[in-house]
GROMACS .gro file of C-alpha atoms in nm:
model
  278
    1UNK     CA    1  -3.996 -10.418  -5.683
    2UNK     CA    2  -4.171 -10.767  -5.797
    3UNK     CA    3  -4.468 -10.607  -5.550
    4UNK     CA    4  -4.425 -10.241  -5.730
    5UNK     CA    5  -4.468 -10.375  -6.110
    6UNK     CA    6  -4.775 -10.623  -6.047
    7UNK     CA    7  -4.967 -10.363  -5.871
    8UNK     CA    8  -4.918 -10.091  -6.181
    9UNK     CA    9  -4.949 -10.430  -6.433
   10UNK     CA   10  -5.279 -10.433  -6.247
   11UNK     CA   11  -5.412 -10.090  -6.329
   12UNK     CA   12  -5.280 -10.157  -6.699
   13UNK     CA   13  -5.510 -10.417  -6.692
   14UNK     CA   14  -5.800 -10.265  -6.509
   15UNK     CA   15  -5.760  -9.977  -6.829
   16UNK     CA   16  -5.725 -10.215  -7.042
   17UNK     CA   17  -6.089 -10.381  -6.948
   18UNK     CA   18  -6.285 -10.028  -6.868
   19UNK     CA   19  -6.209 -10.014  -7.258
   20UNK     CA   20  -6.331 -10.308  -7.379
   21UNK     CA   21  -6.608 -10.236  -7.167
   22UNK     CA   22  -6.714  -9.871  -7.304
   23UNK     CA   23  -6.610  -9.998  -7.650
   24UNK     CA   24  -6.855 -10.262  -7.630
   25UNK     CA   25  -7.188 -10.089  -7.457
   26UNK     CA   26  -7.097  -9.805  -7.753
   27UNK     CA   27  -7.030  -9.881  -8.038
   28UNK     CA   28  -7.192 -10.230  -8.010
   29UNK     CA   29  -7.453 -10.295  -7.751
   30UNK     CA   30  -7.638  -9.916  -7.729
   31UNK     CA   31  -7.705  -9.916  -8.181
   32UNK     CA   32  -7.811 -10.215  -8.128
   33UNK     CA   33  -8.132 -10.146  -7.836
   34UNK     CA   34  -7.923 -10.391  -7.609
   35UNK     CA   35  -7.822 -10.245  -7.301
   36UNK     CA   36  -7.530 -10.303  -6.949
   37UNK     CA   37  -7.646 -10.506  -6.710
   38UNK     CA   38  -7.625 -10.372  -6.299
   39UNK     CA   39  -7.549  -9.994  -6.224
   40UNK     CA   40  -7.420  -9.896  -6.522
   41UNK     CA   41  -7.758 -10.033  -6.730
   42UNK     CA   42  -7.997  -9.805  -6.473
   43UNK     CA   43  -7.792  -9.541  -6.599
   44UNK     CA   44  -7.812  -9.630  -6.946
   45UNK     CA   45  -8.230  -9.608  -6.883
   46UNK     CA   46  -8.189  -9.309  -6.710
   47UNK     CA   47  -8.044  -9.171  -7.046
   48UNK     CA   48  -8.305  -9.295  -7.260
   49UNK     CA   49  -8.592  -9.185  -7.036
   50UNK     CA   50  -8.409  -8.814  -6.985
   51UNK     CA   51  -8.224  -8.728  -7.226
   52UNK     CA   52  -7.980  -8.640  -6.998
   53UNK     CA   53  -7.520  -8.673  -7.023
   54UNK     CA   54  -7.477  -9.100  -6.991
   55UNK     CA   55  -7.103  -9.096  -6.909
   56UNK     CA   56  -7.294  -8.881  -6.586
   57UNK     CA   57  -7.587  -9.082  -6.559
   58UNK     CA   58  -7.260  -9.384  -6.546
   59UNK     CA   59  -7.108  -9.165  -6.231
   60UNK     CA   60  -7.411  -9.023  -6.053
   61UNK     CA   61  -7.576  -9.371  -6.032
   62UNK     CA   62  -7.234  -9.540  -5.905
   63UNK     CA   63  -7.096  -9.295  -5.672
   64UNK     CA   64  -7.342  -9.325  -5.429
   65UNK     CA   65  -7.250  -9.725  -5.454
   66UNK     CA   66  -6.795  -9.666  -5.506
   67UNK     CA   67  -6.867  -9.395  -5.118
   68UNK     CA   68  -7.048  -9.690  -4.975
   69UNK     CA   69  -6.767  -9.882  -5.086
   70UNK     CA   70  -6.529  -9.703  -4.945
   71UNK     CA   71  -6.623  -9.712  -4.597
   72UNK     CA   72  -6.680 -10.067  -4.620
   73UNK     CA   73  -6.501 -10.282  -4.837
   74UNK     CA   74  -6.180 -10.013  -4.830
   75UNK     CA   75  -5.993  -9.791  -4.956
   76UNK     CA   76  -5.756 -10.031  -5.201
   77UNK     CA   77  -6.029 -10.184  -5.348
   78UNK     CA   78  -6.243  -9.832  -5.426
   79UNK     CA   79  -5.952  -9.701  -5.653
   80UNK     CA   80  -5.934  -9.964  -5.835
   81UNK     CA   81  -6.291  -9.910  -5.857
   82UNK     CA   82  -6.302  -9.579  -5.927
   83UNK     CA   83  -5.996  -9.618  -6.230
   84UNK     CA   84  -6.166  -9.877  -6.335
   85UNK     CA   85  -6.535  -9.687  -6.301
   86UNK     CA   86  -6.346  -9.335  -6.506
   87UNK     CA   87  -6.191  -9.504  -6.781
   88UNK     CA   88  -6.507  -9.684  -6.819
   89UNK     CA   89  -6.688  -9.351  -6.862
   90UNK     CA   90  -6.435  -9.119  -7.063
   91UNK     CA   91  -6.436  -9.420  -7.276
   92UNK     CA   92  -6.857  -9.413  -7.333
   93UNK     CA   93  -6.807  -9.040  -7.402
   94UNK     CA   94  -6.523  -9.079  -7.652
   95UNK     CA   95  -6.621  -9.383  -7.818
   96UNK     CA   96  -7.015  -9.213  -7.887
   97UNK     CA   97  -6.834  -8.923  -8.105
   98UNK     CA   98  -6.716  -9.201  -8.258
   99UNK     CA   99  -6.940  -9.295  -8.519
  100UNK     CA  100  -6.912  -9.685  -8.613
  101UNK     CA  101  -7.195  -9.937  -8.746
  102UNK     CA  102  -7.185 -10.307  -8.698
  103UNK     CA  103  -7.344 -10.440  -9.009
  104UNK     CA  104  -7.450 -10.728  -8.868
  105UNK     CA  105  -7.817 -10.907  -8.739
  106UNK     CA  106  -7.863 -10.857  -8.389
  107UNK     CA  107  -7.892 -11.153  -8.220
  108UNK     CA  108  -7.503 -11.193  -8.339
  109UNK     CA  109  -7.385 -10.849  -8.262
  110UNK     CA  110  -7.516 -10.885  -7.938
  111UNK     CA  111  -7.393 -11.197  -7.814
  112UNK     CA  112  -7.040 -10.987  -7.991
  113UNK     CA  113  -7.103 -10.708  -7.789
  114UNK     CA  114  -7.181 -10.982  -7.447
  115UNK     CA  115  -6.886 -11.112  -7.490
  116UNK     CA  116  -6.629 -10.848  -7.536
  117UNK     CA  117  -6.785 -10.676  -7.237
  118UNK     CA  118  -6.734 -10.976  -7.015
  119UNK     CA  119  -6.398 -10.950  -7.146
  120UNK     CA  120  -6.291 -10.646  -7.045
  121UNK     CA  121  -6.553 -10.702  -6.685
  122UNK     CA  122  -6.355 -11.057  -6.614
  123UNK     CA  123  -5.983 -10.815  -6.674
  124UNK     CA  124  -6.126 -10.541  -6.401
  125UNK     CA  125  -6.249 -10.870  -6.195
  126UNK     CA  126  -5.943 -11.056  -6.144
  127UNK     CA  127  -5.751 -10.761  -6.058
  128UNK     CA  128  -5.908 -10.602  -5.829
  129UNK     CA  129  -6.119 -10.350  -5.983
  130UNK     CA  130  -6.478 -10.290  -6.010
  131UNK     CA  131  -6.749 -10.129  -6.225
  132UNK     CA  132  -7.028 -10.202  -6.124
  133UNK     CA  133  -7.262 -10.101  -5.811
  134UNK     CA  134  -7.460 -10.384  -5.753
  135UNK     CA  135  -7.146 -10.579  -5.719
  136UNK     CA  136  -7.021 -10.310  -5.434
  137UNK     CA  137  -7.365 -10.324  -5.309
  138UNK     CA  138  -7.375 -10.748  -5.316
  139UNK     CA  139  -7.035 -10.708  -5.091
  140UNK     CA  140  -7.117 -10.485  -4.881
  141UNK     CA  141  -7.443 -10.670  -4.832
  142UNK     CA  142  -7.210 -11.059  -4.778
  143UNK     CA  143  -6.986 -10.861  -4.527
  144UNK     CA  144  -7.247 -10.756  -4.317
  145UNK     CA  145  -7.376 -11.100  -4.282
  146UNK     CA  146  -7.077 -11.220  -4.184
  147UNK     CA  147  -6.956 -10.969  -3.981
  148UNK     CA  148  -7.294 -11.074  -3.826
  149UNK     CA  149  -7.352 -11.457  -3.808
  150UNK     CA  150  -6.990 -11.517  -3.983
  151UNK     CA  151  -7.174 -11.757  -4.161
  152UNK     CA  152  -6.995 -11.729  -4.568
  153UNK     CA  153  -7.265 -11.665  -4.868
  154UNK     CA  154  -7.235 -11.694  -5.235
  155UNK     CA  155  -7.343 -11.322  -5.415
  156UNK     CA  156  -7.449 -11.513  -5.630
  157UNK     CA  157  -7.842 -11.487  -5.567
  158UNK     CA  158  -7.806 -11.103  -5.489
  159UNK     CA  159  -7.673 -11.012  -5.843
  160UNK     CA  160  -7.975 -11.203  -6.005
  161UNK     CA  161  -8.179 -10.954  -5.771
  162UNK     CA  162  -8.039 -10.659  -5.898
  163UNK     CA  163  -8.011 -10.742  -6.267
  164UNK     CA  164  -8.378 -10.867  -6.268
  165UNK     CA  165  -8.545 -10.546  -6.128
  166UNK     CA  166  -8.333 -10.413  -6.396
  167UNK     CA  167  -8.504 -10.576  -6.727
  168UNK     CA  168  -8.816 -10.567  -6.535
  169UNK     CA  169  -8.746 -10.167  -6.516
  170UNK     CA  170  -8.603 -10.175  -6.874
  171UNK     CA  171  -8.880 -10.394  -7.014
  172UNK     CA  172  -9.159 -10.135  -6.890
  173UNK     CA  173  -9.011  -9.786  -6.936
  174UNK     CA  174  -8.820  -9.839  -7.288
  175UNK     CA  175  -8.921 -10.132  -7.483
  176UNK     CA  176  -8.941 -10.512  -7.491
  177UNK     CA  177  -8.724 -10.655  -7.694
  178UNK     CA  178  -8.457 -10.457  -7.521
  179UNK     CA  179  -8.467 -10.563  -7.279
  180UNK     CA  180  -8.451 -10.933  -7.436
  181UNK     CA  181  -8.175 -10.852  -7.590
  182UNK     CA  182  -7.984 -10.692  -7.303
  183UNK     CA  183  -8.047 -10.999  -7.122
  184UNK     CA  184  -7.868 -11.183  -7.342
  185UNK     CA  185  -7.574 -10.944  -7.308
  186UNK     CA  186  -7.609 -11.047  -6.937
  187UNK     CA  187  -7.633 -11.406  -7.055
  188UNK     CA  188  -7.349 -11.415  -7.260
  189UNK     CA  189  -7.050 -11.138  -7.045
  190UNK     CA  190  -7.124 -11.402  -6.700
  191UNK     CA  191  -7.061 -11.679  -6.847
  192UNK     CA  192  -6.716 -11.496  -7.019
  193UNK     CA  193  -6.659 -11.397  -6.685
  194UNK     CA  194  -6.741 -11.730  -6.471
  195UNK     CA  195  -6.462 -11.892  -6.745
  196UNK     CA  196  -6.178 -11.698  -6.644
  197UNK     CA  197  -6.266 -11.587  -6.280
  198UNK     CA  198  -6.384 -11.936  -6.216
  199UNK     CA  199  -6.708 -11.765  -6.071
  200UNK     CA  200  -6.606 -11.479  -5.902
  201UNK     CA  201  -7.008 -11.462  -5.758
  202UNK     CA  202  -6.896 -11.810  -5.574
  203UNK     CA  203  -6.752 -11.832  -5.271
  204UNK     CA  204  -6.345 -11.887  -5.218
  205UNK     CA  205  -6.194 -12.203  -5.003
  206UNK     CA  206  -5.793 -12.061  -4.969
  207UNK     CA  207  -5.581 -12.335  -4.806
  208UNK     CA  208  -5.286 -12.161  -4.672
  209UNK     CA  209  -4.949 -12.457  -4.554
  210UNK     CA  210  -4.727 -12.258  -4.394
  211UNK     CA  211  -4.508 -12.289  -4.099
  212UNK     CA  212  -4.537 -11.958  -3.970
  213UNK     CA  213  -4.933 -11.952  -3.893
  214UNK     CA  214  -4.973 -11.651  -3.629
  215UNK     CA  215  -4.886 -11.374  -3.837
  216UNK     CA  216  -5.136 -11.531  -4.102
  217UNK     CA  217  -5.415 -11.589  -3.878
  218UNK     CA  218  -5.388 -11.254  -3.697
  219UNK     CA  219  -5.409 -11.032  -4.043
  220UNK     CA  220  -5.712 -11.259  -4.156
  221UNK     CA  221  -5.886 -11.164  -3.901
  222UNK     CA  222  -5.769 -10.766  -3.846
  223UNK     CA  223  -5.787 -10.686  -4.244
  224UNK     CA  224  -6.116 -10.947  -4.293
  225UNK     CA  225  -6.343 -11.033  -3.962
  226UNK     CA  226  -6.282 -11.361  -4.010
  227UNK     CA  227  -6.186 -11.699  -3.899
  228UNK     CA  228  -5.930 -11.997  -3.971
  229UNK     CA  229  -5.961 -12.369  -3.968
  230UNK     CA  230  -5.600 -12.528  -3.865
  231UNK     CA  231  -5.454 -12.866  -3.938
  232UNK     CA  232  -5.148 -12.992  -3.778
  233UNK     CA  233  -5.013 -13.112  -4.182
  234UNK     CA  234  -4.633 -13.292  -4.200
  235UNK     CA  235  -4.474 -13.204  -4.536
  236UNK     CA  236  -4.220 -13.447  -4.734
  237UNK     CA  237  -3.958 -13.191  -4.708
  238UNK     CA  238  -4.025 -12.956  -4.528
  239UNK     CA  239  -4.120 -13.178  -4.213
  240UNK     CA  240  -4.378 -13.015  -3.984
  241UNK     CA  241  -4.633 -12.727  -4.081
  242UNK     CA  242  -4.924 -12.576  -4.044
  243UNK     CA  243  -5.254 -12.579  -4.299
  244UNK     CA  244  -5.501 -12.277  -4.299
  245UNK     CA  245  -5.865 -12.341  -4.399
  246UNK     CA  246  -6.043 -11.984  -4.427
  247UNK     CA  247  -6.392 -11.890  -4.639
  248UNK     CA  248  -6.373 -11.570  -4.884
  249UNK     CA  249  -6.572 -11.436  -5.161
  250UNK     CA  250  -6.362 -11.309  -5.448
  251UNK     CA  251  -6.316 -10.945  -5.330
  252UNK     CA  252  -6.172 -11.103  -5.038
  253UNK     CA  253  -5.962 -11.295  -5.190
  254UNK     CA  254  -5.801 -11.019  -5.280
  255UNK     CA  255  -5.664 -10.903  -4.984
  256UNK     CA  256  -5.607 -11.219  -4.871
  257UNK     CA  257  -5.384 -11.326  -5.176
  258UNK     CA  258  -5.170 -10.947  -5.045
  259UNK     CA  259  -5.194 -11.104  -4.668
  260UNK     CA  260  -5.027 -11.427  -4.822
  261UNK     CA  261  -4.779 -11.260  -4.999
  262UNK     CA  262  -4.657 -11.101  -4.719
  263UNK     CA  263  -4.572 -11.347  -4.565
  264UNK     CA  264  -4.293 -11.547  -4.698
  265UNK     CA  265  -4.227 -11.940  -4.707
  266UNK     CA  266  -4.599 -11.993  -4.747
  267UNK     CA  267  -4.807 -12.283  -4.983
  268UNK     CA  268  -5.143 -12.160  -5.141
  269UNK     CA  269  -5.384 -12.262  -5.341
  270UNK     CA  270  -5.791 -12.152  -5.440
  271UNK     CA  271  -6.109 -12.372  -5.508
  272UNK     CA  272  -6.468 -12.224  -5.513
  273UNK     CA  273  -6.673 -12.398  -5.307
  274UNK     CA  274  -7.039 -12.452  -5.451
  275UNK     CA  275  -7.204 -12.499  -5.120
  276UNK     CA  276  -7.141 -12.452  -4.735
  277UNK     CA  277  -7.356 -12.705  -4.546
  278UNK     CA  278  -7.419 -12.658  -4.185
   0.00000   0.00000   0.00000
């Protein structure tokens, strides 16, 4: 029952996050000549250049990444990503039709809009969802690298590169000021997201203490295709046990949390790793 409630609450938070993000874009960012980032930013650029419906542009831009994510990252992740995207798209379609004006300077409006966007995306990311194709692309690339080399890398450089391309396109095709304001949105939103998700783009070290490591290790290998480090340890009360150390990215962390929760009698911690030296 507790697990079902947790799943339901995760979807509720994803819906709230999608509404916050779409509210920020439709009511604050677009009226102040700024755009979202990632694939949503690309969709807005296409909308401004072609005049096509914005919600349709968002869906068509994100759909290829969502399909790829389904085959590479799994059904559960894709379902939450789909829910977040649908809510975000519907929110844009509804909020665009509501007259609203934020009478303040562009700089202040964009800062507030970026913070609100970051808060919405944080809710989505913390509950295993996603509404941006660049994050799915980064996960697919990193998974392919990890499967071939066994090495873990942070997704920071991929996300920065993708968004740099988006803003360069905006700089050339739309307006220089719009591109710079949009870059400010990205900076503010990233700061908020990093604060609430403990730098989701970084590598995560998960330390698991258990007296039954075999089932957990087997599940990690099967579901994540990851290896682990096992250390014999001893608890002051529990006695002999095993400490498992595993490195994953933020989206793989959601799967690993499910594995841990299905194995009772474990104690685990998660920390952010800046660099892995080899």
